[in-house]
Amino acid sequence: MNSFIALLKKETMEFSRTYKFLIIITVFLILSLLSPLTAKFMPEIMAQFLPKEVADSFPEPSALDSWGQFFKNFSQIGLFVIALLFAGTLIHERIEGTLIILLTKGLRRSTVVLAKTAFAMLIWTIMYWLAFSVTYFYTWYYWKDEHVEHLSLAVGNLWLFGLLLIAVILLGNILFKSIYANLLWTALFVGVWFILSIFPKATDYNILRLASDGNNVLHGLIKTNEYMSIYSITIGLIVFMLLLAVLVFNKKPLA
Amino acid sequence: MTLQEALPLIIPLVILEWTLAIVALVHVLKHPNYRFGNKAMWVVIVLFLQLIGPIVYFIFGRGREA
């Protein structure tokens, strides 16, 4: 346990010294500010290019539009930034051999993998909910009397998808020795579910819906109970990826 | 929406973008070794490609600290 906490501290220090902390906080805050801003401005920008009759037919921007932008931003750019920041978290240390001393001194390999995963998930969780609160504040500020239902289900889903993506990236860190290979592996993982979403029969089990359903959930088209099998698959996959990561890392030669 | 209405969003947005750009600019000027490219190229990228420029620099362009 002591070594776990020490590793978490080391990760935190490394994360801020490599400017990754600065990047994630600015990008996430900017995305969260852009969501209400684009929702507010979009009709006016469109009106510049379209004939007046068409522009007048646009509905007034609403709180739902602001959250729609939030889900679009975070399911695409937000998750991409997470993948970019953590794609090399263990690969770097394996290439540079900085773990050899610690491991020969008796640090367990499973502790390394779990500390890295816990740190990445913690960063995603804190930053995501911070961004959520900023968008929440501004959406309240601009659309004071509009109440958005089903918001907690939609944000919770995307958060869970982020955790899964981190498990995938961490496994990739152990399977591959190049950041680009890891990013490709992560893209392939998502791509497979994309292909699966073509088949209507697989919709009940497609975990990609956690990230892509945001808008439908907000409009009340989907209820919590429809996600039960997806939740079990996602949590099962997270546990499976982490176990596999630990097992494979135990067998890997260092350096 | 008027500009005045949008100010509570635009002010923090501009501050965030410029903080990142300036931190990156200081780093580019102080650490003249990059994984690729040269100082002039990175100054331009960091200052003129808002948001994307500094991120690309810190993740791909930043050389070893010496």
mmCIF file of C-alpha atoms in Angstrom:
data_model
loop_
_atom_site.group_PDB
_atom_site.id
_atom_site.type_symbol
_atom_site.label_atom_id
_atom_site.label_comp_id
_atom_site.label_asym_id
_atom_site.label_seq_id
_atom_site.Cartn_x
_atom_site.Cartn_y
_atom_site.Cartn_z
ATOM 1 C CA MET A 1 0.000 0.000 0.000
ATOM 2 C CA ASN A 2 2.847 2.347 0.874
ATOM 3 C CA SER A 3 4.528 1.786 -2.466
ATOM 4 C CA PHE A 4 1.186 2.321 -4.213
ATOM 5 C CA ILE A 5 0.828 5.775 -2.647
ATOM 6 C CA ALA A 6 4.458 6.604 -3.365
ATOM 7 C CA LEU A 7 3.892 5.671 -7.014
ATOM 8 C CA LEU A 8 0.775 7.848 -7.182
ATOM 9 C CA LYS A 9 2.837 10.780 -5.884
ATOM 10 C CA LYS A 10 5.524 10.095 -8.469
ATOM 11 C CA GLU A 11 2.906 10.017 -11.238
ATOM 12 C CA THR A 12 1.465 13.332 -10.081
ATOM 13 C CA MET A 13 4.891 14.943 -10.103
ATOM 14 C CA GLU A 14 5.724 13.555 -13.541
ATOM 15 C CA PHE A 15 2.343 14.626 -14.890
ATOM 16 C CA SER A 16 2.859 18.241 -13.910
ATOM 17 C CA ARG A 17 6.563 18.377 -14.886
ATOM 18 C CA THR A 18 5.814 17.159 -18.405
ATOM 19 C CA TYR A 19 3.143 19.887 -18.698
ATOM 20 C CA LYS A 20 0.439 17.263 -19.131
ATOM 21 C CA PHE A 21 -1.474 18.638 -16.187
ATOM 22 C CA LEU A 22 -1.487 22.100 -17.749
ATOM 23 C CA ILE A 23 -2.661 20.670 -21.069
ATOM 24 C CA ILE A 24 -5.515 18.643 -19.665
ATOM 25 C CA ILE A 25 -6.811 21.394 -17.406
ATOM 26 C CA THR A 26 -6.778 24.068 -20.137
ATOM 27 C CA VAL A 27 -8.231 21.810 -22.829
ATOM 28 C CA PHE A 28 -11.002 20.485 -20.597
ATOM 29 C CA LEU A 29 -11.903 23.960 -19.331
ATOM 30 C CA ILE A 30 -11.885 25.380 -22.859
ATOM 31 C CA LEU A 31 -14.139 22.555 -24.090
ATOM 32 C CA SER A 32 -16.516 23.149 -21.216
ATOM 33 C CA LEU A 33 -16.674 26.902 -21.974
ATOM 34 C CA LEU A 34 -17.089 26.309 -25.695
ATOM 35 C CA SER A 35 -20.171 24.156 -25.183
ATOM 36 C CA PRO A 36 -22.572 26.909 -24.025
ATOM 37 C CA LEU A 37 -20.806 29.434 -26.286
ATOM 38 C CA THR A 38 -21.342 27.446 -29.505
ATOM 39 C CA ALA A 39 -24.907 26.659 -28.489
ATOM 40 C CA LYS A 40 -25.622 30.365 -28.014
ATOM 41 C CA PHE A 41 -23.815 31.597 -31.103
ATOM 42 C CA MET A 42 -24.516 28.844 -33.617
ATOM 43 C CA PRO A 43 -27.883 30.170 -34.873
ATOM 44 C CA GLU A 44 -26.374 33.635 -35.392
ATOM 45 C CA ILE A 45 -23.354 32.260 -37.246
ATOM 46 C CA MET A 46 -25.602 30.148 -39.473
ATOM 47 C CA ALA A 47 -27.784 33.174 -40.140
ATOM 48 C CA GLN A 48 -24.791 34.915 -41.747
ATOM 49 C CA PHE A 49 -24.639 32.272 -44.472
ATOM 50 C CA LEU A 50 -28.262 31.307 -44.964
ATOM 51 C CA PRO A 51 -31.233 33.211 -46.385
ATOM 52 C CA LYS A 52 -33.264 35.110 -43.822
ATOM 53 C CA GLU A 53 -36.349 32.873 -44.052
ATOM 54 C CA VAL A 54 -34.307 29.751 -43.270
ATOM 55 C CA ALA A 55 -32.441 31.468 -40.447
ATOM 56 C CA ASP A 56 -35.668 32.683 -38.860
ATOM 57 C CA SER A 57 -37.005 29.150 -38.782
ATOM 58 C CA PHE A 58 -34.228 28.043 -36.396
ATOM 59 C CA PRO A 59 -35.457 27.394 -32.872
ATOM 60 C CA GLU A 60 -34.058 29.561 -30.076
ATOM 61 C CA PRO A 61 -30.926 28.001 -28.558
ATOM 62 C CA SER A 62 -31.750 26.053 -25.421
ATOM 63 C CA ALA A 63 -30.021 24.441 -22.440
ATOM 64 C CA LEU A 64 -30.324 21.121 -24.264
ATOM 65 C CA ASP A 65 -28.188 22.494 -27.123
ATOM 66 C CA SER A 66 -25.517 23.497 -24.636
ATOM 67 C CA TRP A 67 -25.381 19.956 -23.214
ATOM 68 C CA GLY A 68 -25.515 18.530 -26.727
ATOM 69 C CA GLN A 69 -22.309 20.449 -27.496
ATOM 70 C CA PHE A 70 -20.782 19.234 -24.220
ATOM 71 C CA PHE A 71 -21.299 15.587 -25.173
ATOM 72 C CA LYS A 72 -20.039 16.165 -28.686
ATOM 73 C CA ASN A 73 -16.880 17.881 -27.410
ATOM 74 C CA PHE A 74 -16.029 15.413 -24.678
ATOM 75 C CA SER A 75 -16.873 12.187 -26.497
ATOM 76 C CA GLN A 76 -14.542 13.277 -29.302
ATOM 77 C CA ILE A 77 -11.835 15.764 -28.339
ATOM 78 C CA GLY A 78 -11.900 15.088 -24.583
ATOM 79 C CA LEU A 79 -11.384 11.356 -24.960
ATOM 80 C CA PHE A 80 -8.793 11.895 -27.687
ATOM 81 C CA VAL A 81 -6.753 14.127 -25.382
ATOM 82 C CA ILE A 82 -6.951 11.472 -22.646
ATOM 83 C CA ALA A 83 -5.677 8.841 -25.095
ATOM 84 C CA LEU A 84 -2.860 11.143 -26.222
ATOM 85 C CA LEU A 85 -1.725 11.945 -22.670
ATOM 86 C CA PHE A 86 -1.711 8.374 -21.391
ATOM 87 C CA ALA A 87 -0.672 6.477 -24.526
ATOM 88 C CA GLY A 88 2.966 6.427 -23.416
ATOM 89 C CA THR A 89 2.681 6.379 -19.640
ATOM 90 C CA LEU A 90 4.325 2.962 -19.199
ATOM 91 C CA ILE A 91 5.957 2.714 -22.620
ATOM 92 C CA HIS A 92 8.322 5.600 -21.762
ATOM 93 C CA GLU A 93 9.450 3.949 -18.539
ATOM 94 C CA ARG A 94 9.951 0.611 -20.245
ATOM 95 C CA ILE A 95 12.035 2.156 -23.036
ATOM 96 C CA GLU A 96 14.162 4.226 -20.679
ATOM 97 C CA GLY A 97 14.501 1.423 -18.136
ATOM 98 C CA THR A 98 13.643 3.677 -15.186
ATOM 99 C CA LEU A 99 11.620 0.919 -13.537
ATOM 100 C CA ILE A 100 14.410 -1.674 -13.403
ATOM 101 C CA ILE A 101 15.926 -0.445 -10.141
ATOM 102 C CA LEU A 102 12.576 -0.191 -8.377
ATOM 103 C CA LEU A 103 11.489 -3.626 -9.566
ATOM 104 C CA THR A 104 14.713 -5.368 -8.561
ATOM 105 C CA LYS A 105 14.379 -3.733 -5.127
ATOM 106 C CA GLY A 106 11.137 -5.635 -4.660
ATOM 107 C CA LEU A 107 8.418 -3.352 -6.034
ATOM 108 C CA ARG A 108 5.691 -5.586 -7.411
ATOM 109 C CA ARG A 109 4.851 -5.240 -11.073
ATOM 110 C CA SER A 110 1.132 -5.404 -10.390
ATOM 111 C CA THR A 111 1.493 -2.353 -8.119
ATOM 112 C CA VAL A 112 3.049 -0.409 -10.999
ATOM 113 C CA VAL A 113 0.227 -1.274 -13.407
ATOM 114 C CA LEU A 114 -2.505 -0.599 -10.856
ATOM 115 C CA ALA A 115 -0.996 2.698 -9.691
ATOM 116 C CA LYS A 116 -0.698 3.918 -13.302
ATOM 117 C CA THR A 117 -4.302 2.916 -14.012
ATOM 118 C CA ALA A 118 -5.639 4.429 -10.792
ATOM 119 C CA PHE A 119 -3.814 7.675 -11.518
ATOM 120 C CA ALA A 120 -5.153 7.943 -15.081
ATOM 121 C CA MET A 121 -8.696 7.162 -13.950
ATOM 122 C CA LEU A 122 -8.438 9.676 -11.123
ATOM 123 C CA ILE A 123 -7.259 12.442 -13.466
ATOM 124 C CA TRP A 124 -10.060 11.676 -15.944
ATOM 125 C CA THR A 125 -12.635 11.655 -13.133
ATOM 126 C CA ILE A 126 -11.533 14.925 -11.523
ATOM 127 C CA MET A 127 -11.098 16.823 -14.792
ATOM 128 C CA TYR A 128 -14.310 15.499 -16.314
ATOM 129 C CA TRP A 129 -16.443 16.484 -13.342
ATOM 130 C CA LEU A 130 -14.699 19.846 -13.124
ATOM 131 C CA ALA A 131 -15.559 20.495 -16.774
ATOM 132 C CA PHE A 132 -19.084 19.294 -16.113
ATOM 133 C CA SER A 133 -19.512 21.814 -13.280
ATOM 134 C CA VAL A 134 -18.258 24.673 -15.457
ATOM 135 C CA THR A 135 -20.718 23.839 -18.265
ATOM 136 C CA TYR A 136 -23.423 23.315 -15.662
ATOM 137 C CA PHE A 137 -22.791 26.782 -14.227
ATOM 138 C CA TYR A 138 -22.865 28.575 -17.576
ATOM 139 C CA THR A 139 -25.885 26.633 -18.821
ATOM 140 C CA TRP A 140 -27.682 27.702 -15.674
ATOM 141 C CA TYR A 141 -26.437 31.277 -16.175
ATOM 142 C CA TYR A 142 -27.757 31.607 -19.741
ATOM 143 C CA TRP A 143 -30.869 29.457 -19.537
ATOM 144 C CA LYS A 144 -31.924 30.014 -15.939
ATOM 145 C CA ASP A 145 -35.474 28.729 -16.191
ATOM 146 C CA GLU A 146 -34.801 25.629 -18.266
ATOM 147 C CA HIS A 147 -34.580 22.327 -16.483
ATOM 148 C CA VAL A 148 -32.675 19.530 -18.201
ATOM 149 C CA GLU A 149 -33.885 16.071 -17.338
ATOM 150 C CA HIS A 150 -31.878 12.847 -17.649
ATOM 151 C CA LEU A 151 -28.626 14.788 -17.384
ATOM 152 C CA SER A 152 -27.066 12.558 -14.706
ATOM 153 C CA LEU A 153 -27.586 9.412 -16.811
ATOM 154 C CA ALA A 154 -25.954 11.001 -19.855
ATOM 155 C CA VAL A 155 -22.892 12.368 -18.023
ATOM 156 C CA GLY A 156 -22.476 9.179 -15.991
ATOM 157 C CA ASN A 157 -22.410 7.084 -19.169
ATOM 158 C CA LEU A 158 -19.703 9.152 -20.814
ATOM 159 C CA TRP A 159 -17.635 9.063 -17.618
ATOM 160 C CA LEU A 160 -17.841 5.253 -17.532
ATOM 161 C CA PHE A 161 -16.799 5.080 -21.170
ATOM 162 C CA GLY A 162 -13.738 7.177 -20.306
ATOM 163 C CA LEU A 163 -12.759 4.668 -17.614
ATOM 164 C CA LEU A 164 -13.027 1.832 -20.141
ATOM 165 C CA LEU A 165 -10.914 3.736 -22.651
ATOM 166 C CA ILE A 166 -8.221 4.215 -19.993
ATOM 167 C CA ALA A 167 -8.181 0.463 -19.271
ATOM 168 C CA VAL A 168 -7.725 -0.160 -23.019
ATOM 169 C CA ILE A 169 -4.880 2.377 -23.240
ATOM 170 C CA LEU A 170 -3.124 0.927 -20.180
ATOM 171 C CA LEU A 171 -3.261 -2.574 -21.651
ATOM 172 C CA GLY A 172 -1.872 -1.130 -24.874
ATOM 173 C CA ASN A 173 1.001 0.346 -22.851
ATOM 174 C CA ILE A 174 2.013 -3.174 -21.888
ATOM 175 C CA LEU A 175 1.332 -4.921 -25.198
ATOM 176 C CA PHE A 176 3.249 -2.463 -27.379
ATOM 177 C CA LYS A 177 6.534 -0.621 -27.308
ATOM 178 C CA SER A 178 5.508 2.406 -29.345
ATOM 179 C CA ILE A 179 3.028 5.160 -28.578
ATOM 180 C CA TYR A 180 1.742 5.106 -32.141
ATOM 181 C CA ALA A 181 1.059 1.373 -31.928
ATOM 182 C CA ASN A 182 -0.837 1.995 -28.722
ATOM 183 C CA LEU A 183 -2.937 4.777 -30.276
ATOM 184 C CA LEU A 184 -3.650 2.489 -33.227
ATOM 185 C CA TRP A 185 -4.679 -0.320 -30.858
ATOM 186 C CA THR A 186 -7.045 2.064 -29.018
ATOM 187 C CA ALA A 187 -8.510 3.285 -32.316
ATOM 188 C CA LEU A 188 -8.977 -0.331 -33.457
ATOM 189 C CA PHE A 189 -10.761 -1.186 -30.222
ATOM 190 C CA VAL A 190 -13.220 1.667 -30.760
ATOM 191 C CA GLY A 191 -13.434 0.851 -34.474
ATOM 192 C CA VAL A 192 -14.595 -2.710 -33.809
ATOM 193 C CA TRP A 193 -17.549 -1.402 -31.791
ATOM 194 C CA PHE A 194 -18.280 1.095 -34.559
ATOM 195 C CA ILE A 195 -18.606 -1.774 -37.020
ATOM 196 C CA LEU A 196 -20.772 -3.677 -34.540
ATOM 197 C CA SER A 197 -23.156 -0.732 -34.340
ATOM 198 C CA ILE A 198 -24.177 -1.419 -37.957
ATOM 199 C CA PHE A 199 -26.006 -4.549 -36.792
ATOM 200 C CA PRO A 200 -29.315 -3.678 -35.115
ATOM 201 C CA LYS A 201 -29.262 -6.890 -33.063
ATOM 202 C CA ALA A 202 -26.086 -5.815 -31.287
ATOM 203 C CA THR A 203 -27.424 -2.441 -30.082
ATOM 204 C CA ASP A 204 -28.307 -3.799 -26.646
ATOM 205 C CA TYR A 205 -24.677 -4.773 -26.118
ATOM 206 C CA ASN A 206 -22.791 -2.000 -27.875
ATOM 207 C CA ILE A 207 -20.668 -0.210 -25.299
ATOM 208 C CA LEU A 208 -19.986 2.614 -27.745
ATOM 209 C CA ARG A 209 -23.487 3.873 -26.962
ATOM 210 C CA LEU A 210 -22.190 5.082 -23.600
ATOM 211 C CA ALA A 211 -20.309 7.771 -25.509
ATOM 212 C CA SER A 212 -22.582 8.310 -28.502
ATOM 213 C CA ASP A 213 -26.052 8.235 -26.944
ATOM 214 C CA GLY A 214 -25.661 11.485 -24.956
ATOM 215 C CA ASN A 215 -28.174 13.495 -26.989
ATOM 216 C CA ASN A 216 -30.820 10.761 -27.158
ATOM 217 C CA VAL A 217 -30.619 10.266 -23.404
ATOM 218 C CA LEU A 218 -31.084 14.003 -22.848
ATOM 219 C CA HIS A 219 -34.202 13.980 -25.002
ATOM 220 C CA GLY A 220 -35.605 11.192 -22.863
ATOM 221 C CA LEU A 221 -35.500 8.595 -25.629
ATOM 222 C CA ILE A 222 -33.524 6.036 -23.593
ATOM 223 C CA LYS A 223 -33.986 4.890 -20.003
ATOM 224 C CA THR A 224 -31.497 3.557 -17.460
ATOM 225 C CA ASN A 225 -32.718 -0.042 -17.585
ATOM 226 C CA GLU A 226 -31.822 -0.289 -21.288
ATOM 227 C CA TYR A 227 -28.187 0.054 -20.325
ATOM 228 C CA MET A 228 -27.924 -2.794 -17.845
ATOM 229 C CA SER A 229 -26.248 -5.278 -20.202
ATOM 230 C CA ILE A 230 -23.978 -2.538 -21.539
ATOM 231 C CA TYR A 231 -22.915 -1.628 -17.982
ATOM 232 C CA SER A 232 -22.080 -5.248 -17.153
ATOM 233 C CA ILE A 233 -20.060 -5.652 -20.361
ATOM 234 C CA THR A 234 -18.177 -2.405 -19.745
ATOM 235 C CA ILE A 235 -17.281 -3.190 -16.143
ATOM 236 C CA GLY A 236 -16.394 -6.774 -17.117
ATOM 237 C CA LEU A 237 -14.135 -5.450 -19.895
ATOM 238 C CA ILE A 238 -12.396 -2.986 -17.544
ATOM 239 C CA VAL A 239 -11.622 -5.748 -15.022
ATOM 240 C CA PHE A 240 -10.557 -8.140 -17.799
ATOM 241 C CA MET A 241 -8.214 -5.585 -19.425
ATOM 242 C CA LEU A 242 -6.560 -4.776 -16.098
ATOM 243 C CA LEU A 243 -6.093 -8.445 -15.172
ATOM 244 C CA LEU A 244 -4.640 -9.141 -18.601
ATOM 245 C CA ALA A 245 -2.348 -6.121 -18.255
ATOM 246 C CA VAL A 246 -0.998 -7.365 -14.918
ATOM 247 C CA LEU A 247 -0.557 -10.949 -16.178
ATOM 248 C CA VAL A 248 1.232 -9.938 -19.383
ATOM 249 C CA PHE A 249 3.424 -7.389 -17.597
ATOM 250 C CA ASN A 250 4.538 -10.064 -15.101
ATOM 251 C CA LYS A 251 5.903 -12.129 -17.998
ATOM 252 C CA LYS A 252 7.498 -9.256 -19.933
ATOM 253 C CA PRO A 253 11.271 -8.941 -19.907
ATOM 254 C CA LEU A 254 12.328 -5.441 -18.860
ATOM 255 C CA ALA A 255 14.530 -3.335 -21.138
ATOM 256 C CA MET B 1 -26.592 37.238 -28.423
ATOM 257 C CA THR B 2 -24.568 40.435 -28.122
ATOM 258 C CA LEU B 3 -20.860 40.552 -27.420
ATOM 259 C CA GLN B 4 -21.563 41.845 -23.943
ATOM 260 C CA GLU B 5 -23.688 38.789 -23.213
ATOM 261 C CA ALA B 6 -20.886 36.530 -24.365
ATOM 262 C CA LEU B 7 -18.120 38.223 -22.357
ATOM 263 C CA PRO B 8 -18.439 35.964 -19.253
ATOM 264 C CA LEU B 9 -17.549 33.076 -21.589
ATOM 265 C CA ILE B 10 -15.041 34.794 -23.839
ATOM 266 C CA ILE B 11 -12.842 36.338 -21.128
ATOM 267 C CA PRO B 12 -11.952 33.034 -19.383
ATOM 268 C CA LEU B 13 -11.597 31.393 -22.810
ATOM 269 C CA VAL B 14 -9.036 33.963 -23.980
ATOM 270 C CA ILE B 15 -7.165 33.819 -20.645
ATOM 271 C CA LEU B 16 -6.893 30.015 -20.839
ATOM 272 C CA GLU B 17 -5.700 30.001 -24.446
ATOM 273 C CA TRP B 18 -3.088 32.665 -23.822
ATOM 274 C CA THR B 19 -1.837 31.075 -20.589
ATOM 275 C CA LEU B 20 -1.130 27.879 -22.485
ATOM 276 C CA ALA B 21 0.433 29.773 -25.413
ATOM 277 C CA ILE B 22 2.688 31.870 -23.161
ATOM 278 C CA VAL B 23 3.849 28.923 -21.022
ATOM 279 C CA ALA B 24 4.690 27.096 -24.257
ATOM 280 C CA LEU B 25 6.456 30.171 -25.695
ATOM 281 C CA VAL B 26 8.628 30.559 -22.577
ATOM 282 C CA HIS B 27 9.503 26.870 -22.771
ATOM 283 C CA VAL B 28 10.379 27.090 -26.467
ATOM 284 C CA LEU B 29 12.687 30.063 -25.843
ATOM 285 C CA LYS B 30 14.395 28.571 -22.773
ATOM 286 C CA HIS B 31 14.967 25.008 -24.008
ATOM 287 C CA PRO B 32 16.500 25.219 -27.459
ATOM 288 C CA ASN B 33 16.486 21.476 -28.182
ATOM 289 C CA TYR B 34 13.492 19.953 -29.918
ATOM 290 C CA ARG B 35 12.650 16.509 -31.214
ATOM 291 C CA PHE B 36 12.228 18.098 -34.635
ATOM 292 C CA GLY B 37 12.057 21.581 -36.114
ATOM 293 C CA ASN B 38 13.776 24.726 -34.879
ATOM 294 C CA LYS B 39 13.112 27.637 -32.553
ATOM 295 C CA ALA B 40 11.518 29.951 -35.111
ATOM 296 C CA MET B 41 9.146 27.248 -36.310
ATOM 297 C CA TRP B 42 7.955 26.440 -32.789
ATOM 298 C CA VAL B 43 7.492 30.104 -31.834
ATOM 299 C CA VAL B 44 5.187 30.546 -34.818
ATOM 300 C CA ILE B 45 3.294 27.297 -34.154
ATOM 301 C CA VAL B 46 2.834 28.017 -30.450
ATOM 302 C CA LEU B 47 1.643 31.596 -30.955
ATOM 303 C CA PHE B 48 -0.468 31.309 -34.073
ATOM 304 C CA LEU B 49 -2.108 27.907 -33.768
ATOM 305 C CA GLN B 50 -4.139 28.615 -30.682
ATOM 306 C CA LEU B 51 -4.719 25.610 -28.436
ATOM 307 C CA ILE B 52 -3.464 23.001 -30.946
ATOM 308 C CA GLY B 53 0.013 24.559 -31.272
ATOM 309 C CA PRO B 54 1.056 24.463 -27.593
ATOM 310 C CA ILE B 55 -0.352 20.927 -27.186
ATOM 311 C CA VAL B 56 1.542 19.623 -30.208
ATOM 312 C CA TYR B 57 4.685 21.290 -28.865
ATOM 313 C CA PHE B 58 4.445 19.835 -25.358
ATOM 314 C CA ILE B 59 3.510 16.329 -26.487
ATOM 315 C CA PHE B 60 5.536 15.862 -29.675
ATOM 316 C CA GLY B 61 8.042 18.698 -30.049
ATOM 317 C CA ARG B 62 9.528 19.177 -26.589
ATOM 318 C CA GLY B 63 13.077 17.819 -26.385
ATOM 319 C CA ARG B 64 14.842 16.460 -23.299
ATOM 320 C CA GLU B 65 15.339 18.859 -20.407
ATOM 321 C CA ALA B 66 19.027 19.628 -20.286
#
